[in-house]
PDB file of C-alpha atoms in Angstrom:
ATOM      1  CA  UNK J   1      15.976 -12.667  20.699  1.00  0.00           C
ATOM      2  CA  UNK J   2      13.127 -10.113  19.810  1.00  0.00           C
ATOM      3  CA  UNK J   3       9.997 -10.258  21.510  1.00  0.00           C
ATOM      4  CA  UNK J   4       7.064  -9.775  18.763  1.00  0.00           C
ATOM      5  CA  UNK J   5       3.253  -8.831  18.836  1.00  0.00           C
ATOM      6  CA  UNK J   6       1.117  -9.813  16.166  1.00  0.00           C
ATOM      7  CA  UNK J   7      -2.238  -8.001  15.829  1.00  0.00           C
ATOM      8  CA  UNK J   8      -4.902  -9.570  14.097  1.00  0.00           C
ATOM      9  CA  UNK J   9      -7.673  -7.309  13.426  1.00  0.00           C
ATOM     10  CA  UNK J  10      -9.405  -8.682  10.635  1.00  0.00           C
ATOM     11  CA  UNK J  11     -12.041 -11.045  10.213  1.00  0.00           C
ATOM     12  CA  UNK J  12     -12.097 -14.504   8.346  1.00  0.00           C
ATOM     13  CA  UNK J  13     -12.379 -15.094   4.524  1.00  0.00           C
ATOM     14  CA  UNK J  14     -11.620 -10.964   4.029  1.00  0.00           C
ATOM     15  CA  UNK J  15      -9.363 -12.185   1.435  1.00  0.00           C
ATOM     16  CA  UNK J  16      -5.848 -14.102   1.857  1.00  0.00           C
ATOM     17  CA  UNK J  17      -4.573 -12.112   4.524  1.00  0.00           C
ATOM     18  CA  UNK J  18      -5.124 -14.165   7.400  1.00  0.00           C
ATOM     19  CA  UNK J  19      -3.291 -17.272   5.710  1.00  0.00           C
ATOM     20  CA  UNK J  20      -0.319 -14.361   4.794  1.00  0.00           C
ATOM     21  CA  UNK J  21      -0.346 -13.090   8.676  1.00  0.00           C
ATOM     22  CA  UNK J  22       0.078 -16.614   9.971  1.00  0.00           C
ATOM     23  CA  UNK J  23       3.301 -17.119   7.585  1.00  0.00           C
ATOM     24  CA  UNK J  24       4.780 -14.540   9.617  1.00  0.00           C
ATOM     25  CA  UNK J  25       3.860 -15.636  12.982  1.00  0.00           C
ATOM     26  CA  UNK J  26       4.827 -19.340  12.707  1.00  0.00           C
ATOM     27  CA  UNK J  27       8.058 -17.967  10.778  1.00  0.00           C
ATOM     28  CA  UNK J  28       8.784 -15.818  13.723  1.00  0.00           C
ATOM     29  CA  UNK J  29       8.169 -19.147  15.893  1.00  0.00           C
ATOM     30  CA  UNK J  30      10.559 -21.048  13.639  1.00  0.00           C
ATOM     31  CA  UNK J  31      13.479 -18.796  14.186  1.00  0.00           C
ATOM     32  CA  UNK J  32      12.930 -19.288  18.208  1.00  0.00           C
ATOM     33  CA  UNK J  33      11.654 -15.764  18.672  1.00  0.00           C
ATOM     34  CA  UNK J  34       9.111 -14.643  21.106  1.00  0.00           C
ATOM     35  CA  UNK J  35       5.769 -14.951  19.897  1.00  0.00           C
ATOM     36  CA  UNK J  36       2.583 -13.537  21.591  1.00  0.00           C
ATOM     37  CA  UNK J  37      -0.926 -12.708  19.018  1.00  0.00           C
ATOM     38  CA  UNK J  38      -3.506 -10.269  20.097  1.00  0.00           C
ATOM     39  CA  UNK J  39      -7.260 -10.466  18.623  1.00  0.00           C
ATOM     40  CA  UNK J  40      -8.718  -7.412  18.432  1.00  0.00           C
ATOM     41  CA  UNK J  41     -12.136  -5.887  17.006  1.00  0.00           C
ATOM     42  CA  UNK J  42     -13.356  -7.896  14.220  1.00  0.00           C
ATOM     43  CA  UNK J  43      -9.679 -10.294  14.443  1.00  0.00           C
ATOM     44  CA  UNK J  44     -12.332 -12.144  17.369  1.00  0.00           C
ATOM     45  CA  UNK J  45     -14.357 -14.022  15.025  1.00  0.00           C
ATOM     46  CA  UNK J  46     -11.100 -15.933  13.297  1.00  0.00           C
ATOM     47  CA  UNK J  47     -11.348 -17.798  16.898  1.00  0.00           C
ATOM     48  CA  UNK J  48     -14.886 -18.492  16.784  1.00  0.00           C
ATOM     49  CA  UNK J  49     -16.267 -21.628  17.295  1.00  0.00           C
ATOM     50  CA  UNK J  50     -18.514 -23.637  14.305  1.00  0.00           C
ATOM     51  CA  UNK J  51     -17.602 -21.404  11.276  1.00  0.00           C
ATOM     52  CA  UNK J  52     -18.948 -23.202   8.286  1.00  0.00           C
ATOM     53  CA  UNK J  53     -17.397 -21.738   4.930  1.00  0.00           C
ATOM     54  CA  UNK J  54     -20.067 -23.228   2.966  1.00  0.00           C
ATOM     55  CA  UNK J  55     -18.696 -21.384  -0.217  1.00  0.00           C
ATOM     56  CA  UNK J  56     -16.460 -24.223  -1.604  1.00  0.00           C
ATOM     57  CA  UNK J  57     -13.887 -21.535  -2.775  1.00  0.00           C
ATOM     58  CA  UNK J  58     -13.604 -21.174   0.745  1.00  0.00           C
ATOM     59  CA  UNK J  59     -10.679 -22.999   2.431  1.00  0.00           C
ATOM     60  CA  UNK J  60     -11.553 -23.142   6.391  1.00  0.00           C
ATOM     61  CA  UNK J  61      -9.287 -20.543   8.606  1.00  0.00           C
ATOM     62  CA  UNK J  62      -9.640 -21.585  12.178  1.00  0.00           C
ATOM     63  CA  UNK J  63      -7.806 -25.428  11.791  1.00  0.00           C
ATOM     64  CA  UNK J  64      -4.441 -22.587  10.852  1.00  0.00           C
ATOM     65  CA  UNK J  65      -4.692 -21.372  14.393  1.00  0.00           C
ATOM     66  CA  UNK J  66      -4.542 -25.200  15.925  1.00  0.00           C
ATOM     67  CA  UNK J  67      -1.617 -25.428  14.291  1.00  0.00           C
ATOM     68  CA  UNK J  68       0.373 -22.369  16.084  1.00  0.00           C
ATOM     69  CA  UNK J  69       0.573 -24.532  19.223  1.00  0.00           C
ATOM     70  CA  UNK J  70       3.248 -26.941  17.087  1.00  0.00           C
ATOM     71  CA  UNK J  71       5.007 -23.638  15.849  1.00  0.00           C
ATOM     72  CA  UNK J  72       5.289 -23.066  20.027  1.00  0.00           C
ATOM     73  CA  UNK J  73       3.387 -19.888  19.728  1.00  0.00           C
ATOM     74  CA  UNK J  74       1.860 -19.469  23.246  1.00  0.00           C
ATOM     75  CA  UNK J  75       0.955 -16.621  23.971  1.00  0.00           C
ATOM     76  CA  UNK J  76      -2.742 -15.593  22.395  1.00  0.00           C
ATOM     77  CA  UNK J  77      -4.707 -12.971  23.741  1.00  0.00           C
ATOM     78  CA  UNK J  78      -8.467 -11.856  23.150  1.00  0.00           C
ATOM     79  CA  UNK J  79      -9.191  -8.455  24.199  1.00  0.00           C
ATOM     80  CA  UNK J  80     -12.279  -8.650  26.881  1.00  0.00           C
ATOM     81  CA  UNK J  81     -14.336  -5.948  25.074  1.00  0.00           C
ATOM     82  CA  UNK J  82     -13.595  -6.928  21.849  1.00  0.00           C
ATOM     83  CA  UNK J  83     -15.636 -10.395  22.457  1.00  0.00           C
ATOM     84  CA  UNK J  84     -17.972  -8.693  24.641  1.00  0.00           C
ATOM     85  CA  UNK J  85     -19.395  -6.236  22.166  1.00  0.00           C
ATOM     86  CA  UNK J  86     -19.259  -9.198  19.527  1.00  0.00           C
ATOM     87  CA  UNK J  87     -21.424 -10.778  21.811  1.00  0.00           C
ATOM     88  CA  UNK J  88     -18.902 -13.496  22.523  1.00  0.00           C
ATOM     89  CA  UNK J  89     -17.380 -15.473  25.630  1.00  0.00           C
ATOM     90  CA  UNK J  90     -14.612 -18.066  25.685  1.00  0.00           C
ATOM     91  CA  UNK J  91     -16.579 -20.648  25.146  1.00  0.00           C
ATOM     92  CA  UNK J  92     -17.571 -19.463  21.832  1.00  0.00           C
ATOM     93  CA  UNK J  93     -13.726 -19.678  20.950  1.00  0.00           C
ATOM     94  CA  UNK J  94     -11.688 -22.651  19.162  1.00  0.00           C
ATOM     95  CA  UNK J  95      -8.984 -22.413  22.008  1.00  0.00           C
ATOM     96  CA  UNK J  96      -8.054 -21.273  24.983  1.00  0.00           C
ATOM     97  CA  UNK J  97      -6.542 -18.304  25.332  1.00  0.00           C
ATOM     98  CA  UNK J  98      -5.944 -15.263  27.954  1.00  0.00           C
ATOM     99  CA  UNK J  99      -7.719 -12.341  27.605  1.00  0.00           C
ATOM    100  CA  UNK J 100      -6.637  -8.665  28.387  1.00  0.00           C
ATOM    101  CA  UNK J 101      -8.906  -5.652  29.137  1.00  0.00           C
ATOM    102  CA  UNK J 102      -8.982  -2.677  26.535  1.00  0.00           C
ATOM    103  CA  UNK J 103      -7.291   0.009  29.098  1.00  0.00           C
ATOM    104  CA  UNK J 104      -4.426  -2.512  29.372  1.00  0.00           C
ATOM    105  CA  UNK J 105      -3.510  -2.473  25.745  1.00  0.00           C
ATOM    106  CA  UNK J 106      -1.509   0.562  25.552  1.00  0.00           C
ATOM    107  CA  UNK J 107       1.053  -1.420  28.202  1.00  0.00           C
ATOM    108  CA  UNK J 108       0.678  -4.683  26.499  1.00  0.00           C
ATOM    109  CA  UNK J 109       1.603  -3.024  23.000  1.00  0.00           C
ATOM    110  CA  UNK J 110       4.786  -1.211  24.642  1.00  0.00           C
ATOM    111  CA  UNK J 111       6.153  -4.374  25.938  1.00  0.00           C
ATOM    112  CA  UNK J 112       6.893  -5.649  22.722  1.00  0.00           C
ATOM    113  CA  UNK J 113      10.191  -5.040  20.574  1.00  0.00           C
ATOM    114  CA  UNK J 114       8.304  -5.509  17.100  1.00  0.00           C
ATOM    115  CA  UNK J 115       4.222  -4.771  17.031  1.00  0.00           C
ATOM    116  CA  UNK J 116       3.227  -6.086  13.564  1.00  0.00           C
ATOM    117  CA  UNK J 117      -0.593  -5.248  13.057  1.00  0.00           C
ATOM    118  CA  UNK J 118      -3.011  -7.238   9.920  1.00  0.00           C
TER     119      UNK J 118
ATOM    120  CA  UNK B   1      19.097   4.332  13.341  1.00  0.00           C
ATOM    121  CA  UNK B   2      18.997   0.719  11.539  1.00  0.00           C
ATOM    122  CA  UNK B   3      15.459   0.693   9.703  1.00  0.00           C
ATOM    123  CA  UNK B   4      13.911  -2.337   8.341  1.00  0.00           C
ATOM    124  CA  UNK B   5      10.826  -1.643   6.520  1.00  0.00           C
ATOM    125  CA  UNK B   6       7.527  -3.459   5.326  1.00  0.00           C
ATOM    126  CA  UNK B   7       5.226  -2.423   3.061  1.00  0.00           C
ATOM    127  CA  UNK B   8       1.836  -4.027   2.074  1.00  0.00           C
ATOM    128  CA  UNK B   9      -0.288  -2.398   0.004  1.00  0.00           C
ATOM    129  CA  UNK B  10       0.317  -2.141  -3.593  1.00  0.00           C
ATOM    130  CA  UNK B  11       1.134   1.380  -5.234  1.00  0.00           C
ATOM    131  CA  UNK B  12      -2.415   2.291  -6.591  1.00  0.00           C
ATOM    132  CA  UNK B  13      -3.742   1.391  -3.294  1.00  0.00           C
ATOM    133  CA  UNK B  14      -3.275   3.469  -0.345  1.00  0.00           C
ATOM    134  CA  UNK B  15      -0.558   6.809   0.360  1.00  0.00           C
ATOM    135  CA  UNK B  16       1.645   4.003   2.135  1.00  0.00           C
ATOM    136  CA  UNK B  17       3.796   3.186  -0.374  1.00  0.00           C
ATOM    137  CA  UNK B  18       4.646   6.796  -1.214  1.00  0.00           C
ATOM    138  CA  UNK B  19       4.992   7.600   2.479  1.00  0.00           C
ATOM    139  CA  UNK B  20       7.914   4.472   2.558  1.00  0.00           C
ATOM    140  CA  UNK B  21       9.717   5.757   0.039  1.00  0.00           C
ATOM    141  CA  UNK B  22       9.737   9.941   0.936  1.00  0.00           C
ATOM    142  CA  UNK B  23      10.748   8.410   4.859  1.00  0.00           C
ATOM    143  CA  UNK B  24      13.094   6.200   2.823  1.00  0.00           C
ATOM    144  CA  UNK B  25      14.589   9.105   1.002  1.00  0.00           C
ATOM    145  CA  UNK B  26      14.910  10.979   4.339  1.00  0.00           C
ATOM    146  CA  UNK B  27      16.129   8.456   6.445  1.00  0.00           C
ATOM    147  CA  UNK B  28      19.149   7.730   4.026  1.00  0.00           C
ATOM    148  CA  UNK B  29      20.036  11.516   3.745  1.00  0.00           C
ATOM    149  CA  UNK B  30      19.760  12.349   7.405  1.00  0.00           C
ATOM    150  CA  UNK B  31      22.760   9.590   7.733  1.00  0.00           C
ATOM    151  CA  UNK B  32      20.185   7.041   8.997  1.00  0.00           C
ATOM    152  CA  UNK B  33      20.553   2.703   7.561  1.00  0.00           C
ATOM    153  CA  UNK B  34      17.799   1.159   5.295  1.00  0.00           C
ATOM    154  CA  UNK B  35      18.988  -2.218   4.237  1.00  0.00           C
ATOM    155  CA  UNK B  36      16.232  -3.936   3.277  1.00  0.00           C
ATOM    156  CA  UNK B  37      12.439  -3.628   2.550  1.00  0.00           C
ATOM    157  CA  UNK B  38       9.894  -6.148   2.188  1.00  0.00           C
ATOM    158  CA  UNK B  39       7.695  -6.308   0.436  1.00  0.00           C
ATOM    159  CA  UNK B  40       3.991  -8.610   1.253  1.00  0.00           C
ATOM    160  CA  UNK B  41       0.770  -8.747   1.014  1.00  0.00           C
ATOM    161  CA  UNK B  42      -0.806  -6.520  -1.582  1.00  0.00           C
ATOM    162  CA  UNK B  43       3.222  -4.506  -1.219  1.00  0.00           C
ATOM    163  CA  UNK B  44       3.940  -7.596  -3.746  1.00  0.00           C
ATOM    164  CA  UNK B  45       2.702  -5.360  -6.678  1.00  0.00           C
ATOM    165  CA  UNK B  46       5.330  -2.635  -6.168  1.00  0.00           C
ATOM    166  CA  UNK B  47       7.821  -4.723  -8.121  1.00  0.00           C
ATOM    167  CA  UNK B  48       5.627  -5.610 -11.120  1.00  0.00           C
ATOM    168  CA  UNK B  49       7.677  -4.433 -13.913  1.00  0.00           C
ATOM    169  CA  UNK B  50       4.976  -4.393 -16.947  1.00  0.00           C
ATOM    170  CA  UNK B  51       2.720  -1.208 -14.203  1.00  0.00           C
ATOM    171  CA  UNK B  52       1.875   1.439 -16.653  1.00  0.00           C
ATOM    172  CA  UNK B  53       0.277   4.150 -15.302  1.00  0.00           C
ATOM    173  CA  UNK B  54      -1.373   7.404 -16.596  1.00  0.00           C
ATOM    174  CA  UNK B  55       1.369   9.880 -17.103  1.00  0.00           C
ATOM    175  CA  UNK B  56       0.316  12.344 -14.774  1.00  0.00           C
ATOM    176  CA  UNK B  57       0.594   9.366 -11.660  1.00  0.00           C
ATOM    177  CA  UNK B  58       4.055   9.458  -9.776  1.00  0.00           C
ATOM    178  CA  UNK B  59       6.316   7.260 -11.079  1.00  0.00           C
ATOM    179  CA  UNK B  60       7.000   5.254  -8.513  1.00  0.00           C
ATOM    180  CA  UNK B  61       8.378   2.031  -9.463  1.00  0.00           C
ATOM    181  CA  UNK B  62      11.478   3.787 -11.308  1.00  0.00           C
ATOM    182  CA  UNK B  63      11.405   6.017  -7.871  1.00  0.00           C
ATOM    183  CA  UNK B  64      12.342   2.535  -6.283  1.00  0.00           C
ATOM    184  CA  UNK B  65      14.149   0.876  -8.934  1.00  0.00           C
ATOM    185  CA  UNK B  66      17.154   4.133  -8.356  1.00  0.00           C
ATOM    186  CA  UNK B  67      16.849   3.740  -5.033  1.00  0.00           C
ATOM    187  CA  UNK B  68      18.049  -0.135  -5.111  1.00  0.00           C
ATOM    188  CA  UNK B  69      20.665   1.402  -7.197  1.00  0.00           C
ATOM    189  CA  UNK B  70      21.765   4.555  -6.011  1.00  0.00           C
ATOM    190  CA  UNK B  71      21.459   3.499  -2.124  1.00  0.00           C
ATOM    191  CA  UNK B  72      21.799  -0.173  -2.319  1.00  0.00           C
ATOM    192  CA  UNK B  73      18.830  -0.865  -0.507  1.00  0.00           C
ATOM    193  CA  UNK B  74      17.944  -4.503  -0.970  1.00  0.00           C
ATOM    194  CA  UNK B  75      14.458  -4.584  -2.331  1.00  0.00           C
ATOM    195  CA  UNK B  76      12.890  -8.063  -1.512  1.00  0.00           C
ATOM    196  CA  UNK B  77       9.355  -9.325  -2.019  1.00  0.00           C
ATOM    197  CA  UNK B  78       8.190 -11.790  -0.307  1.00  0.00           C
ATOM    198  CA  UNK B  79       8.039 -15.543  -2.605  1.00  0.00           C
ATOM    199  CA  UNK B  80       4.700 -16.657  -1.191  1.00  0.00           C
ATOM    200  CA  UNK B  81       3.104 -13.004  -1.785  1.00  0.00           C
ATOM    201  CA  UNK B  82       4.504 -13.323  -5.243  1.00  0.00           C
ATOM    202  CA  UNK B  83       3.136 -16.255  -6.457  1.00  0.00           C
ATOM    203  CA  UNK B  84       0.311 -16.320  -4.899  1.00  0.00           C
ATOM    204  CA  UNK B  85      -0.369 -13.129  -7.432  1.00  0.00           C
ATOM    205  CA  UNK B  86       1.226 -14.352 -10.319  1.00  0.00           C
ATOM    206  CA  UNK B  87       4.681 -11.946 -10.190  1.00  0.00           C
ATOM    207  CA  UNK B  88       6.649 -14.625 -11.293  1.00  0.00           C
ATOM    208  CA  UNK B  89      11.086 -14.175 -11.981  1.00  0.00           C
ATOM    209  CA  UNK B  90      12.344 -15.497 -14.645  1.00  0.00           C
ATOM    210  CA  UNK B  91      14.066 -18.422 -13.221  1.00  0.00           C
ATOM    211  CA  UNK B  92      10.605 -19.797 -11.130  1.00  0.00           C
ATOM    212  CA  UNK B  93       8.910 -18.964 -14.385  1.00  0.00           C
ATOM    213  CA  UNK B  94      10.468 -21.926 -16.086  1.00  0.00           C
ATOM    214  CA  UNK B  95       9.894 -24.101 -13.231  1.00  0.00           C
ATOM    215  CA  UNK B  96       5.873 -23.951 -13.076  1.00  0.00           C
ATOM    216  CA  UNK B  97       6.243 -23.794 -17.271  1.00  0.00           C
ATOM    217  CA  UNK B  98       5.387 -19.478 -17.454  1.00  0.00           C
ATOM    218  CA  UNK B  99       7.123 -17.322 -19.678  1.00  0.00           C
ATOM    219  CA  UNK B 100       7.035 -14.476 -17.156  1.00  0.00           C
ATOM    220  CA  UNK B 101       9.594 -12.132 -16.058  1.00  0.00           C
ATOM    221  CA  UNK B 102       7.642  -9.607 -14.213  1.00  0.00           C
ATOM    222  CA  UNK B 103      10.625  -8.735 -11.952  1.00  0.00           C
ATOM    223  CA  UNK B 104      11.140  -4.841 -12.181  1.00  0.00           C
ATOM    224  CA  UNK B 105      14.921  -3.909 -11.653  1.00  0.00           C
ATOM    225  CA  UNK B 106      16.307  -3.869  -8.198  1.00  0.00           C
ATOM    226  CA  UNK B 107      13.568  -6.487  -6.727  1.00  0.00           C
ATOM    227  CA  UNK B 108      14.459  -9.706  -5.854  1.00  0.00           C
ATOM    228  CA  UNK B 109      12.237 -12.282  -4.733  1.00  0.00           C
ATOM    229  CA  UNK B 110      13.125 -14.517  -1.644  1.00  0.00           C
ATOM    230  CA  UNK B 111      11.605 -16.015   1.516  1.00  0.00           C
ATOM    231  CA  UNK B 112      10.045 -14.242   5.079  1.00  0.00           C
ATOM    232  CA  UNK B 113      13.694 -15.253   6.195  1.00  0.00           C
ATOM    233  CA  UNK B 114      15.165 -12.515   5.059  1.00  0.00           C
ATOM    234  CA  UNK B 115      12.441 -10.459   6.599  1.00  0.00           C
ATOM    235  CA  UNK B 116      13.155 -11.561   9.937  1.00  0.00           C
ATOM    236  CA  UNK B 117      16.736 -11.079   9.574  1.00  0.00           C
ATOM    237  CA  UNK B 118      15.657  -7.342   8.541  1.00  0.00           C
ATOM    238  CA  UNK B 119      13.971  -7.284  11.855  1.00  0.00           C
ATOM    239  CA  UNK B 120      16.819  -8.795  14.167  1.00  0.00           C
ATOM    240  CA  UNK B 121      19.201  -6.707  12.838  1.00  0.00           C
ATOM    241  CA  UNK B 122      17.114  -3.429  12.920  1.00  0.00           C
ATOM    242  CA  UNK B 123      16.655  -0.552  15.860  1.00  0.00           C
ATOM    243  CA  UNK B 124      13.185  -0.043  14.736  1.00  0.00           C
ATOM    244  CA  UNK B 125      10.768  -1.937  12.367  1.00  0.00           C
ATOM    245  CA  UNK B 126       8.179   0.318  10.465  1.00  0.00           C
ATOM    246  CA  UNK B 127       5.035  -1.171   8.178  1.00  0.00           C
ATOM    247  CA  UNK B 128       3.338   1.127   5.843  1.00  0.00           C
ATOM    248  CA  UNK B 129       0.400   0.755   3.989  1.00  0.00           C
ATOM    249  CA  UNK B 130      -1.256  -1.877   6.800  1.00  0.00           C
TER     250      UNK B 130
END
């Protein structure tokens, strides 16, 4: 078993990628691997409460991350100043997650076998 | 070393896919394993066999196409990547009713199985073009 780190860095609706990056991470899941995701920069607002796509080419994003707790992916982590200079807290998030403080990254990033940043 | 590889932007895109295939080329000659690269996201585009560009642009799809050949590295892009941008093989082609065979030689197309199978089995797991 490999342990993997997804990094999400992007936010919402900037293009397919999000919906691509989440085929990974619940395929990962699927094959019992170790799973942990890390929000970073911009990758905060796909957790953000009361997004309205109004555009109606716009399929919603945030209902995708719900669905990672089937897939047994655990682990998600918000980076502290990442949400703070967004001008976020938790309780502007969908779920409940752990967060981790930018000086701690470095550490957090080596502890995984496979970093896959989108 | 065991490599697996990932690429995701498409060839007109960004220096990553170039970058891949020079370390590629290294890798192989210093004695090194690529088995398999994958191929997602925008990466999808590398194996679209009807890309014609301007002479004086590398060639870079027959630059992968010989090294499927010549090295046996298994060249996969990903299904859902694929369709989702209408690079269509032959035989999925008839099933949605297309004539297309966009496939260039030495790409296959197949499932983000085979992509974490690349990754179990490698030392080290590289993405270009993120």
């Amino acid at each position: 078993m490999k342990n993997f780190l997804f990094v999400l860095r992007h936010p919402p609706h900037e293009g397919a990628g999000i919906r691509e990056s989440l085929d990974m991470v619940m395929t990962v899941a699927a094959f019992d691997q170790s799973v942990r995701v890390l929000f970073l920069d911009d990758g905060v607002f796909l957790l953000k409460l009361g997004q309205c796509p109004h555009n109606p080419n716009l399929k919603p994003t945030s209902p995708l991350f719900a669905a990672l707790e089937i897939y047994d992916v655990e682990g998600l982590w918000v980076e502290q100043e990442s949400l703070a200079e967004r001008g976020l807290g938790l309780a502007n998030l969908i779920l409940p997650v752990q967060t981790i403080r930018r000086e701690e990254i470095a550490f957090f990033l080596a502890t995984a076998d496979i970093v896959v940043a989108c | 070393m065991k490599f697996a590889i990932q690429i995701n932007s498409a060839p007109w895109e960004s220096q990553g896919c170039e970058t891949a295939y020079q370390f590629s080329r290294a890798a192989i000659s210093l004695g090194h394993e690529i088995h398999r690269i994958f191929f997602y996201y925008e990466g999808a585009y590398n194996g679209l066999r009807w890309m014609a560009p301007p002479e004086e642009e590398t060639p870079l799809l027959r630059r992968w196409s010989a090294l499927a050949t010549e090295q046996s590295v298994d060249l996969v892009i990903c299904i859902s990547a694929a369709q989702r941008r209408g690079l269509l093989e032959q035989t999925e082609a008839k099933r949605v009713g297309k004539l297309d065979d966009d496939l260039a030689f030495g790409f296959r197309i197949a499932g983000l199985g085979l992509w974490i199978d690349a990754c179990l089995k490698a030392d080290r797991f590289l993405v270009f073009g993120a």
